[in-house]
mmCIF file of N, CA and C in Angstrom:
data_model
loop_
_atom_site.group_PDB
_atom_site.id
_atom_site.type_symbol
_atom_site.label_atom_id
_atom_site.label_comp_id
_atom_site.label_asym_id
_atom_site.label_seq_id
_atom_site.Cartn_x
_atom_site.Cartn_y
_atom_site.Cartn_z
ATOM 1 N N UNK A 1 0.816 -1.189 0.000
ATOM 2 C CA UNK A 1 0.000 0.000 0.000
ATOM 3 C C UNK A 1 0.861 1.256 0.000
ATOM 4 N N UNK A 2 2.009 1.200 0.757
ATOM 5 C CA UNK A 2 2.899 2.357 0.779
ATOM 6 C C UNK A 2 3.465 2.649 -0.607
ATOM 7 N N UNK A 3 3.804 1.624 -1.353
ATOM 8 C CA UNK A 3 4.353 1.796 -2.689
ATOM 9 C C UNK A 3 3.329 2.474 -3.594
ATOM 10 N N UNK A 4 2.083 2.081 -3.499
ATOM 11 C CA UNK A 4 1.026 2.690 -4.303
ATOM 12 C C UNK A 4 0.863 4.164 -3.924
ATOM 13 N N UNK A 5 0.917 4.478 -2.647
ATOM 14 C CA UNK A 5 0.802 5.866 -2.186
ATOM 15 C C UNK A 5 1.954 6.722 -2.676
ATOM 16 N N UNK A 6 3.182 6.169 -2.619
ATOM 17 C CA UNK A 6 4.345 6.904 -3.113
ATOM 18 C C UNK A 6 4.235 7.136 -4.613
ATOM 19 N N UNK A 7 3.814 6.133 -5.325
ATOM 20 C CA UNK A 7 3.673 6.242 -6.772
ATOM 21 C C UNK A 7 2.645 7.307 -7.130
ATOM 22 N N UNK A 8 1.529 7.293 -6.451
ATOM 23 C CA UNK A 8 0.496 8.299 -6.712
ATOM 24 C C UNK A 8 0.997 9.699 -6.355
ATOM 25 N N UNK A 9 1.721 9.816 -5.263
ATOM 26 C CA UNK A 9 2.258 11.109 -4.851
ATOM 27 C C UNK A 9 3.258 11.661 -5.853
ATOM 28 N N UNK A 10 4.143 10.806 -6.328
ATOM 29 C CA UNK A 10 5.146 11.226 -7.315
ATOM 30 C C UNK A 10 4.466 11.599 -8.630
ATOM 31 N N UNK A 11 3.491 10.815 -9.047
ATOM 32 C CA UNK A 11 2.766 11.108 -10.279
ATOM 33 C C UNK A 11 2.051 12.449 -10.172
ATOM 34 N N UNK A 12 1.403 12.707 -9.042
ATOM 35 C CA UNK A 12 0.702 13.978 -8.844
ATOM 36 C C UNK A 12 1.682 15.143 -8.884
ATOM 37 N N UNK A 13 2.857 14.984 -8.277
ATOM 38 C CA UNK A 13 3.859 16.052 -8.271
ATOM 39 C C UNK A 13 4.337 16.349 -9.686
ATOM 40 N N UNK A 14 4.570 15.328 -10.484
ATOM 41 C CA UNK A 14 5.024 15.511 -11.864
ATOM 42 C C UNK A 14 3.965 16.234 -12.684
ATOM 43 N N UNK A 15 2.710 15.849 -12.519
ATOM 44 C CA UNK A 15 1.616 16.490 -13.254
ATOM 45 C C UNK A 15 1.512 17.962 -12.863
ATOM 46 N N UNK A 16 1.625 18.263 -11.581
ATOM 47 C CA UNK A 16 1.534 19.653 -11.131
ATOM 48 C C UNK A 16 2.689 20.495 -11.644
ATOM 49 N N UNK A 17 3.889 19.972 -11.633
ATOM 50 C CA UNK A 17 5.048 20.719 -12.126
ATOM 51 C C UNK A 17 4.894 20.989 -13.621
ATOM 52 N N UNK A 18 4.473 20.006 -14.376
ATOM 53 C CA UNK A 18 4.292 20.184 -15.814
ATOM 54 C C UNK A 18 3.199 21.206 -16.111
ATOM 55 N N UNK A 19 2.164 21.246 -15.301
ATOM 56 C CA UNK A 19 1.067 22.191 -15.508
ATOM 57 C C UNK A 19 1.478 23.622 -15.182
ATOM 58 N N UNK A 20 2.463 23.815 -14.323
ATOM 59 C CA UNK A 20 2.890 25.155 -13.930
ATOM 60 C C UNK A 20 3.626 25.888 -15.037
ATOM 61 N N UNK A 21 4.261 25.183 -15.927
ATOM 62 C CA UNK A 21 5.075 25.821 -16.951
ATOM 63 C C UNK A 21 4.777 25.178 -18.307
ATOM 64 N N UNK A 22 3.664 25.595 -18.945
ATOM 65 C CA UNK A 22 3.320 24.964 -20.217
ATOM 66 C C UNK A 22 4.362 25.271 -21.286
ATOM 67 N N UNK A 23 4.477 24.403 -22.261
ATOM 68 C CA UNK A 23 5.417 24.590 -23.358
ATOM 69 C C UNK A 23 4.957 25.803 -24.170
ATOM 70 N N UNK A 24 5.867 26.767 -24.442
ATOM 71 C CA UNK A 24 5.468 27.954 -25.191
ATOM 72 C C UNK A 24 5.098 27.590 -26.619
ATOM 73 N N UNK A 25 4.240 28.395 -27.241
ATOM 74 C CA UNK A 25 3.868 28.103 -28.619
ATOM 75 C C UNK A 25 5.084 28.218 -29.537
ATOM 76 N N UNK A 26 5.087 27.427 -30.604
ATOM 77 C CA UNK A 26 6.205 27.434 -31.548
ATOM 78 C C UNK A 26 6.311 28.793 -32.256
ATOM 79 N N UNK A 27 5.178 29.365 -32.665
ATOM 80 C CA UNK A 27 5.148 30.639 -33.368
ATOM 81 C C UNK A 27 4.870 31.754 -32.373
ATOM 82 N N UNK A 28 5.755 32.730 -32.317
ATOM 83 C CA UNK A 28 5.594 33.861 -31.405
ATOM 84 C C UNK A 28 4.643 34.865 -32.036
ATOM 85 N N UNK A 29 3.619 35.278 -31.288
ATOM 86 C CA UNK A 29 2.630 36.219 -31.795
ATOM 87 C C UNK A 29 3.234 37.600 -31.957
ATOM 88 N N UNK A 30 2.938 38.253 -33.085
ATOM 89 C CA UNK A 30 3.387 39.616 -33.337
ATOM 90 C C UNK A 30 2.263 40.552 -32.903
ATOM 91 N N UNK A 31 2.594 41.488 -32.011
ATOM 92 C CA UNK A 31 1.629 42.456 -31.490
ATOM 93 C C UNK A 31 1.851 43.801 -32.175
ATOM 94 N N UNK A 32 0.798 44.630 -32.221
ATOM 95 C CA UNK A 32 0.919 45.932 -32.868
ATOM 96 C C UNK A 32 0.545 47.101 -31.955
ATOM 97 N N UNK A 33 0.154 46.849 -30.730
ATOM 98 C CA UNK A 33 -0.162 47.909 -29.778
ATOM 99 C C UNK A 33 1.153 48.552 -29.327
ATOM 100 N N UNK A 34 1.380 49.844 -29.609
ATOM 101 C CA UNK A 34 2.660 50.460 -29.248
ATOM 102 C C UNK A 34 2.817 50.760 -27.752
ATOM 103 N N UNK A 35 1.743 50.703 -26.960
ATOM 104 C CA UNK A 35 1.808 51.097 -25.544
ATOM 105 C C UNK A 35 2.848 50.319 -24.730
ATOM 106 N N UNK A 36 2.915 48.976 -24.793
ATOM 107 C CA UNK A 36 3.934 48.263 -24.011
ATOM 108 C C UNK A 36 5.368 48.627 -24.424
ATOM 109 N N UNK A 37 5.580 48.895 -25.692
ATOM 110 C CA UNK A 37 6.907 49.272 -26.171
ATOM 111 C C UNK A 37 7.249 50.675 -25.667
ATOM 112 N N UNK A 38 6.293 51.583 -25.753
ATOM 113 C CA UNK A 38 6.503 52.959 -25.278
ATOM 114 C C UNK A 38 6.804 52.979 -23.780
ATOM 115 N N UNK A 39 6.186 52.079 -23.033
ATOM 116 C CA UNK A 39 6.436 51.997 -21.587
ATOM 117 C C UNK A 39 7.885 51.593 -21.303
ATOM 118 N N UNK A 40 8.433 50.684 -22.105
ATOM 119 C CA UNK A 40 9.825 50.237 -21.931
ATOM 120 C C UNK A 40 10.842 51.252 -22.450
ATOM 121 N N UNK A 41 10.430 52.105 -23.390
ATOM 122 C CA UNK A 41 11.358 53.022 -24.054
ATOM 123 C C UNK A 41 10.825 54.456 -24.063
ATOM 124 N N UNK A 42 10.629 55.066 -22.904
ATOM 125 C CA UNK A 42 10.062 56.424 -22.890
ATOM 126 C C UNK A 42 10.972 57.469 -23.541
ATOM 127 N N UNK A 43 12.290 57.239 -23.536
ATOM 128 C CA UNK A 43 13.205 58.244 -24.057
ATOM 129 C C UNK A 43 13.223 58.353 -25.573
ATOM 130 N N UNK A 44 12.595 57.435 -26.293
ATOM 131 C CA UNK A 44 12.604 57.536 -27.757
ATOM 132 C C UNK A 44 11.470 58.414 -28.275
ATOM 133 N N UNK A 45 10.619 58.877 -27.408
ATOM 134 C CA UNK A 45 9.516 59.730 -27.842
ATOM 135 C C UNK A 45 8.330 58.911 -28.317
ATOM 136 N N UNK A 46 7.447 59.594 -29.021
ATOM 137 C CA UNK A 46 6.211 58.947 -29.477
ATOM 138 C C UNK A 46 6.510 57.848 -30.496
ATOM 139 N N UNK A 47 5.912 56.695 -30.258
ATOM 140 C CA UNK A 47 6.019 55.578 -31.207
ATOM 141 C C UNK A 47 4.772 55.625 -32.082
ATOM 142 N N UNK A 48 4.977 55.909 -33.365
ATOM 143 C CA UNK A 48 3.873 56.077 -34.301
ATOM 144 C C UNK A 48 3.240 54.728 -34.648
ATOM 145 N N UNK A 49 4.066 53.721 -34.856
ATOM 146 C CA UNK A 49 3.592 52.372 -35.186
ATOM 147 C C UNK A 49 4.603 51.368 -34.640
ATOM 148 N N UNK A 50 4.107 50.174 -34.300
ATOM 149 C CA UNK A 50 5.004 49.149 -33.753
ATOM 150 C C UNK A 50 4.542 47.751 -34.140
ATOM 151 N N UNK A 51 5.499 46.891 -34.361
ATOM 152 C CA UNK A 51 5.275 45.443 -34.485
ATOM 153 C C UNK A 51 6.292 44.825 -33.537
ATOM 154 N N UNK A 52 5.806 44.053 -32.563
ATOM 155 C CA UNK A 52 6.720 43.559 -31.540
ATOM 156 C C UNK A 52 6.360 42.161 -31.074
ATOM 157 N N UNK A 53 7.373 41.506 -30.505
ATOM 158 C CA UNK A 53 7.203 40.177 -29.910
ATOM 159 C C UNK A 53 7.915 40.162 -28.563
ATOM 160 N N UNK A 54 7.458 39.290 -27.703
ATOM 161 C CA UNK A 54 8.134 39.070 -26.425
ATOM 162 C C UNK A 54 8.442 37.581 -26.337
ATOM 163 N N UNK A 55 9.694 37.277 -26.061
ATOM 164 C CA UNK A 55 10.145 35.887 -26.014
ATOM 165 C C UNK A 55 10.733 35.563 -24.658
ATOM 166 N N UNK A 56 10.500 34.352 -24.200
ATOM 167 C CA UNK A 56 11.141 33.877 -22.976
ATOM 168 C C UNK A 56 12.504 33.335 -23.364
ATOM 169 N N UNK A 57 13.529 33.820 -22.691
ATOM 170 C CA UNK A 57 14.890 33.431 -23.025
ATOM 171 C C UNK A 57 15.300 32.181 -22.253
ATOM 172 N N UNK A 58 16.148 31.388 -22.855
ATOM 173 C CA UNK A 58 16.709 30.236 -22.173
ATOM 174 C C UNK A 58 15.802 29.022 -22.122
ATOM 175 N N UNK A 59 14.675 29.047 -22.783
ATOM 176 C CA UNK A 59 13.787 27.884 -22.784
ATOM 177 C C UNK A 59 14.366 26.827 -23.716
ATOM 178 N N UNK A 60 14.519 25.634 -23.216
ATOM 179 C CA UNK A 60 15.066 24.545 -24.017
ATOM 180 C C UNK A 60 13.984 23.967 -24.909
ATOM 181 N N UNK A 61 14.353 23.630 -26.111
ATOM 182 C CA UNK A 61 13.426 23.035 -27.050
ATOM 183 C C UNK A 61 12.932 21.687 -26.537
ATOM 184 N N UNK A 62 11.627 21.534 -26.484
ATOM 185 C CA UNK A 62 11.049 20.247 -26.129
ATOM 186 C C UNK A 62 11.226 19.831 -24.681
ATOM 187 N N UNK A 63 11.665 20.729 -23.813
ATOM 188 C CA UNK A 63 11.874 20.382 -22.413
ATOM 189 C C UNK A 63 11.176 21.398 -21.534
ATOM 190 N N UNK A 64 10.459 20.928 -20.541
ATOM 191 C CA UNK A 64 9.785 21.828 -19.618
ATOM 192 C C UNK A 64 10.805 22.456 -18.685
ATOM 193 N N UNK A 65 10.636 23.751 -18.441
ATOM 194 C CA UNK A 65 11.523 24.469 -17.524
ATOM 195 C C UNK A 65 10.944 24.408 -16.122
ATOM 196 N N UNK A 66 11.782 24.578 -15.154
ATOM 197 C CA UNK A 66 11.326 24.612 -13.768
ATOM 198 C C UNK A 66 10.549 25.900 -13.530
ATOM 199 N N UNK A 67 9.536 25.869 -12.687
ATOM 200 C CA UNK A 67 8.786 27.087 -12.398
ATOM 201 C C UNK A 67 9.696 28.136 -11.764
ATOM 202 N N UNK A 68 9.413 29.379 -12.045
ATOM 203 C CA UNK A 68 10.215 30.453 -11.458
ATOM 204 C C UNK A 68 10.327 31.613 -12.412
ATOM 205 N N UNK A 69 11.072 32.626 -12.034
ATOM 206 C CA UNK A 69 11.203 33.808 -12.896
ATOM 207 C C UNK A 69 11.907 33.464 -14.199
ATOM 208 N N UNK A 70 11.512 34.156 -15.248
ATOM 209 C CA UNK A 70 12.110 33.949 -16.561
ATOM 210 C C UNK A 70 12.664 35.260 -17.078
ATOM 211 N N UNK A 71 13.728 35.180 -17.867
ATOM 212 C CA UNK A 71 14.231 36.346 -18.564
ATOM 213 C C UNK A 71 13.416 36.511 -19.835
ATOM 214 N N UNK A 72 12.919 37.714 -20.050
ATOM 215 C CA UNK A 72 12.102 37.993 -21.224
ATOM 216 C C UNK A 72 12.810 39.014 -22.102
ATOM 217 N N UNK A 73 12.666 38.838 -23.405
ATOM 218 C CA UNK A 73 13.212 39.808 -24.351
ATOM 219 C C UNK A 73 12.073 40.354 -25.195
ATOM 220 N N UNK A 74 11.963 41.677 -25.220
ATOM 221 C CA UNK A 74 11.006 42.357 -26.078
ATOM 222 C C UNK A 74 11.788 42.883 -27.271
ATOM 223 N N UNK A 75 11.321 42.585 -28.474
ATOM 224 C CA UNK A 75 11.936 43.065 -29.706
ATOM 225 C C UNK A 75 10.854 43.775 -30.503
ATOM 226 N N UNK A 76 11.133 45.016 -30.913
ATOM 227 C CA UNK A 76 10.099 45.803 -31.588
ATOM 228 C C UNK A 76 10.678 46.561 -32.782
ATOM 229 N N UNK A 77 10.014 46.426 -33.903
ATOM 230 C CA UNK A 77 10.303 47.249 -35.069
ATOM 231 C C UNK A 77 9.292 48.385 -35.004
ATOM 232 N N UNK A 78 9.794 49.617 -34.899
ATOM 233 C CA UNK A 78 8.896 50.747 -34.686
ATOM 234 C C UNK A 78 9.142 51.860 -35.701
ATOM 235 N N UNK A 79 8.126 52.694 -35.836
ATOM 236 C CA UNK A 79 8.257 53.922 -36.618
ATOM 237 C C UNK A 79 8.188 55.064 -35.616
ATOM 238 N N UNK A 80 9.215 55.913 -35.639
ATOM 239 C CA UNK A 80 9.294 57.071 -34.759
ATOM 240 C C UNK A 80 9.143 58.338 -35.594
ATOM 241 N N UNK A 81 9.021 59.445 -34.937
ATOM 242 C CA UNK A 81 9.105 60.732 -35.620
ATOM 243 C C UNK A 81 10.587 60.956 -35.957
ATOM 244 N N UNK A 82 10.858 61.577 -37.086
ATOM 245 C CA UNK A 82 12.241 61.771 -37.544
ATOM 246 C C UNK A 82 13.074 62.508 -36.497
ATOM 247 N N UNK A 83 12.471 63.485 -35.799
ATOM 248 C CA UNK A 83 13.218 64.223 -34.775
ATOM 249 C C UNK A 83 13.574 63.337 -33.582
ATOM 250 N N UNK A 84 12.792 62.292 -33.331
ATOM 251 C CA UNK A 84 13.097 61.362 -32.237
ATOM 252 C C UNK A 84 14.373 60.579 -32.541
ATOM 253 N N UNK A 85 14.550 60.151 -33.792
ATOM 254 C CA UNK A 85 15.759 59.436 -34.179
ATOM 255 C C UNK A 85 16.971 60.351 -34.013
ATOM 256 N N UNK A 86 16.835 61.603 -34.443
ATOM 257 C CA UNK A 86 17.919 62.573 -34.302
ATOM 258 C C UNK A 86 18.276 62.773 -32.832
ATOM 259 N N UNK A 87 17.271 62.836 -31.958
ATOM 260 C CA UNK A 87 17.490 63.030 -30.524
ATOM 261 C C UNK A 87 18.224 61.824 -29.916
ATOM 262 N N UNK A 88 17.820 60.609 -30.285
ATOM 263 C CA UNK A 88 18.498 59.409 -29.772
ATOM 264 C C UNK A 88 19.962 59.428 -30.195
ATOM 265 N N UNK A 89 20.220 59.761 -31.457
ATOM 266 C CA UNK A 89 21.604 59.796 -31.942
ATOM 267 C C UNK A 89 22.424 60.859 -31.225
ATOM 268 N N UNK A 90 21.793 61.973 -30.857
ATOM 269 C CA UNK A 90 22.503 63.047 -30.168
ATOM 270 C C UNK A 90 22.706 62.761 -28.683
ATOM 271 N N UNK A 91 21.754 62.086 -28.052
ATOM 272 C CA UNK A 91 21.776 61.900 -26.588
ATOM 273 C C UNK A 91 22.538 60.662 -26.110
ATOM 274 N N UNK A 92 22.747 59.679 -26.983
ATOM 275 C CA UNK A 92 23.339 58.418 -26.541
ATOM 276 C C UNK A 92 24.528 58.053 -27.416
ATOM 277 N N UNK A 93 25.443 57.309 -26.816
ATOM 278 C CA UNK A 93 26.618 56.844 -27.552
ATOM 279 C C UNK A 93 26.164 55.723 -28.496
ATOM 280 N N UNK A 94 26.382 55.945 -29.778
ATOM 281 C CA UNK A 94 25.939 54.978 -30.786
ATOM 282 C C UNK A 94 27.136 54.519 -31.618
ATOM 283 N N UNK A 95 27.055 53.268 -32.050
ATOM 284 C CA UNK A 95 28.105 52.708 -32.903
ATOM 285 C C UNK A 95 27.454 51.768 -33.898
ATOM 286 N N UNK A 96 28.155 51.473 -34.961
ATOM 287 C CA UNK A 96 27.617 50.577 -35.986
ATOM 288 C C UNK A 96 27.282 49.227 -35.355
ATOM 289 N N UNK A 97 26.152 48.676 -35.716
ATOM 290 C CA UNK A 97 25.740 47.375 -35.194
ATOM 291 C C UNK A 97 24.414 46.960 -35.779
ATOM 292 N N UNK A 98 24.215 45.685 -35.913
ATOM 293 C CA UNK A 98 22.963 45.155 -36.452
ATOM 294 C C UNK A 98 22.229 44.368 -35.378
ATOM 295 N N UNK A 99 20.916 44.520 -35.324
ATOM 296 C CA UNK A 99 20.147 43.802 -34.304
ATOM 297 C C UNK A 99 19.944 42.331 -34.655
ATOM 298 N N UNK A 100 19.739 41.536 -33.612
ATOM 299 C CA UNK A 100 19.342 40.134 -33.776
ATOM 300 C C UNK A 100 17.817 40.142 -33.846
ATOM 301 N N UNK A 101 17.282 39.893 -35.020
ATOM 302 C CA UNK A 101 15.841 40.000 -35.257
ATOM 303 C C UNK A 101 15.181 38.635 -35.112
ATOM 304 N N UNK A 102 14.133 38.535 -34.277
ATOM 305 C CA UNK A 102 13.411 37.266 -34.142
ATOM 306 C C UNK A 102 12.772 36.854 -35.472
ATOM 307 N N UNK A 103 12.664 35.570 -35.678
ATOM 308 C CA UNK A 103 12.099 35.027 -36.922
ATOM 309 C C UNK A 103 10.753 35.654 -37.269
ATOM 310 N N UNK A 104 9.897 35.837 -36.260
ATOM 311 C CA UNK A 104 8.542 36.330 -36.521
ATOM 312 C C UNK A 104 8.517 37.783 -36.995
ATOM 313 N N UNK A 105 9.614 38.531 -36.854
ATOM 314 C CA UNK A 105 9.672 39.920 -37.331
ATOM 315 C C UNK A 105 10.506 40.080 -38.598
ATOM 316 N N UNK A 106 11.212 39.044 -39.019
ATOM 317 C CA UNK A 106 12.128 39.164 -40.171
ATOM 318 C C UNK A 106 11.430 39.597 -41.454
ATOM 319 N N UNK A 107 10.203 39.177 -41.664
ATOM 320 C CA UNK A 107 9.472 39.577 -42.873
ATOM 321 C C UNK A 107 9.136 41.062 -42.903
ATOM 322 N N UNK A 108 9.119 41.702 -41.751
ATOM 323 C CA UNK A 108 8.808 43.132 -41.656
ATOM 324 C C UNK A 108 10.065 43.995 -41.633
ATOM 325 N N UNK A 109 11.211 43.367 -41.434
ATOM 326 C CA UNK A 109 12.459 44.081 -41.234
ATOM 327 C C UNK A 109 12.967 44.656 -42.550
ATOM 328 N N UNK A 110 13.283 45.967 -42.591
ATOM 329 C CA UNK A 110 13.768 46.576 -43.835
ATOM 330 C C UNK A 110 15.174 46.100 -44.186
ATOM 331 N N UNK A 111 15.422 45.926 -45.466
ATOM 332 C CA UNK A 111 16.753 45.506 -45.903
ATOM 333 C C UNK A 111 17.531 46.734 -46.383
ATOM 334 N N UNK A 112 18.838 46.613 -46.378
ATOM 335 C CA UNK A 112 19.698 47.679 -46.876
ATOM 336 C C UNK A 112 19.850 48.870 -45.938
ATOM 337 N N UNK A 113 19.454 48.734 -44.686
ATOM 338 C CA UNK A 113 19.570 49.831 -43.724
ATOM 339 C C UNK A 113 20.860 49.656 -42.934
ATOM 340 N N UNK A 114 21.611 50.740 -42.752
ATOM 341 C CA UNK A 114 22.816 50.707 -41.927
ATOM 342 C C UNK A 114 22.420 51.181 -40.536
ATOM 343 N N UNK A 115 22.363 50.238 -39.607
ATOM 344 C CA UNK A 115 21.887 50.518 -38.253
ATOM 345 C C UNK A 115 23.019 51.014 -37.363
ATOM 346 N N UNK A 116 22.651 51.873 -36.435
ATOM 347 C CA UNK A 116 23.536 52.299 -35.362
ATOM 348 C C UNK A 116 22.948 51.782 -34.062
ATOM 349 N N UNK A 117 23.757 51.129 -33.266
ATOM 350 C CA UNK A 117 23.328 50.561 -31.989
ATOM 351 C C UNK A 117 23.575 51.587 -30.885
ATOM 352 N N UNK A 118 22.513 51.979 -30.187
ATOM 353 C CA UNK A 118 22.600 52.998 -29.134
ATOM 354 C C UNK A 118 22.168 52.369 -27.813
ATOM 355 N N UNK A 119 23.115 52.238 -26.888
ATOM 356 C CA UNK A 119 22.806 51.679 -25.568
ATOM 357 C C UNK A 119 22.033 52.724 -24.773
ATOM 358 N N UNK A 120 20.859 52.343 -24.304
ATOM 359 C CA UNK A 120 20.024 53.227 -23.494
ATOM 360 C C UNK A 120 20.297 52.948 -22.020
ATOM 361 N N UNK A 121 19.958 53.884 -21.141
ATOM 362 C CA UNK A 121 20.178 53.644 -19.711
ATOM 363 C C UNK A 121 19.476 52.359 -19.252
ATOM 364 N N UNK A 122 20.153 51.612 -18.397
ATOM 365 C CA UNK A 122 19.606 50.365 -17.879
ATOM 366 C C UNK A 122 18.590 50.674 -16.781
ATOM 367 N N UNK A 123 17.460 49.999 -16.845
ATOM 368 C CA UNK A 123 16.456 50.076 -15.783
ATOM 369 C C UNK A 123 16.506 48.717 -15.101
ATOM 370 N N UNK A 124 15.396 48.039 -15.006
ATOM 371 C CA UNK A 124 15.421 46.641 -14.592
ATOM 372 C C UNK A 124 15.688 45.772 -15.814
ATOM 373 N N UNK A 125 15.927 46.447 -16.950
ATOM 374 C CA UNK A 125 16.163 45.769 -18.216
ATOM 375 C C UNK A 125 17.376 46.386 -18.909
ATOM 376 N N UNK A 126 18.048 45.552 -19.683
ATOM 377 C CA UNK A 126 19.098 46.020 -20.576
ATOM 378 C C UNK A 126 18.378 46.444 -21.858
ATOM 379 N N UNK A 127 18.624 47.674 -22.336
ATOM 380 C CA UNK A 127 17.856 48.195 -23.463
ATOM 381 C C UNK A 127 18.769 48.792 -24.524
ATOM 382 N N UNK A 128 18.431 48.534 -25.787
ATOM 383 C CA UNK A 128 19.195 49.058 -26.912
ATOM 384 C C UNK A 128 18.227 49.553 -27.977
ATOM 385 N N UNK A 129 18.572 50.689 -28.570
ATOM 386 C CA UNK A 129 17.827 51.215 -29.713
ATOM 387 C C UNK A 129 18.742 51.147 -30.923
ATOM 388 N N UNK A 130 18.269 50.537 -31.983
ATOM 389 C CA UNK A 130 18.993 50.509 -33.249
ATOM 390 C C UNK A 130 18.281 51.503 -34.156
ATOM 391 N N UNK A 131 19.002 52.522 -34.603
ATOM 392 C CA UNK A 131 18.401 53.560 -35.436
ATOM 393 C C UNK A 131 19.272 53.808 -36.658
ATOM 394 N N UNK A 132 18.680 54.457 -37.655
ATOM 395 C CA UNK A 132 19.423 54.856 -38.848
ATOM 396 C C UNK A 132 19.191 56.343 -39.040
ATOM 397 N N UNK A 133 20.266 57.100 -39.113
ATOM 398 C CA UNK A 133 20.171 58.543 -39.290
ATOM 399 C C UNK A 133 19.376 58.841 -40.561
ATOM 400 N N UNK A 134 18.425 59.756 -40.464
ATOM 401 C CA UNK A 134 17.613 60.126 -41.617
ATOM 402 C C UNK A 134 16.441 59.205 -41.865
ATOM 403 N N UNK A 135 16.209 58.257 -40.995
ATOM 404 C CA UNK A 135 15.118 57.293 -41.149
ATOM 405 C C UNK A 135 14.155 57.418 -39.973
ATOM 406 N N UNK A 136 12.950 56.966 -40.163
ATOM 407 C CA UNK A 136 11.969 56.944 -39.081
ATOM 408 C C UNK A 136 11.873 55.556 -38.447
ATOM 409 N N UNK A 137 12.563 54.587 -39.037
ATOM 410 C CA UNK A 137 12.534 53.216 -38.526
ATOM 411 C C UNK A 137 13.516 53.045 -37.382
ATOM 412 N N UNK A 138 13.123 52.260 -36.416
ATOM 413 C CA UNK A 138 14.028 51.900 -35.326
ATOM 414 C C UNK A 138 13.704 50.474 -34.907
ATOM 415 N N UNK A 139 14.696 49.810 -34.348
ATOM 416 C CA UNK A 139 14.498 48.484 -33.789
ATOM 417 C C UNK A 139 14.899 48.585 -32.336
ATOM 418 N N UNK A 140 13.961 48.282 -31.437
ATOM 419 C CA UNK A 140 14.187 48.414 -30.007
ATOM 420 C C UNK A 140 14.189 47.040 -29.363
ATOM 421 N N UNK A 141 15.112 46.823 -28.442
ATOM 422 C CA UNK A 141 15.153 45.548 -27.749
ATOM 423 C C UNK A 141 15.441 45.771 -26.269
ATOM 424 N N UNK A 142 14.729 45.025 -25.439
ATOM 425 C CA UNK A 142 14.983 45.076 -23.998
ATOM 426 C C UNK A 142 14.966 43.649 -23.464
ATOM 427 N N UNK A 143 15.838 43.399 -22.483
ATOM 428 C CA UNK A 143 15.929 42.082 -21.870
ATOM 429 C C UNK A 143 15.928 42.257 -20.366
ATOM 430 N N UNK A 144 15.077 41.493 -19.660
ATOM 431 C CA UNK A 144 15.056 41.570 -18.211
ATOM 432 C C UNK A 144 16.381 41.069 -17.678
ATOM 433 N N UNK A 145 16.769 41.607 -16.513
ATOM 434 C CA UNK A 145 18.052 41.227 -15.925
ATOM 435 C C UNK A 145 17.826 40.600 -14.567
#
């Protein structure tokens, strides 16, 4: 009887752990509401349009993760006002660099653009703005720390 009780207890524990952290969907949903992006990046000014995704980092393919805090990365392709791009370039140290674009945003990503990577002040997240002088396009990324 004890063996049956232990077996049932272990089975229940496994089911509960698996239910706490469901496997994320294979395709990451692309969102278009600019408000969450604007909240993470107030210094870039008004975001006219946005396409963004949020991904959980470090999740192993086909394996359930242990319950607990996760590192999240927000990646957003946005349209800013031209003066906002100029302000970012003037206010922050920028250098040549290309963003790592999630698969779900690659179809929207402009080709032939020379991006400048601008490190923004760290909050509870590491944040970078990729901008191109003379363009209204920007790629913003933030990762929880």
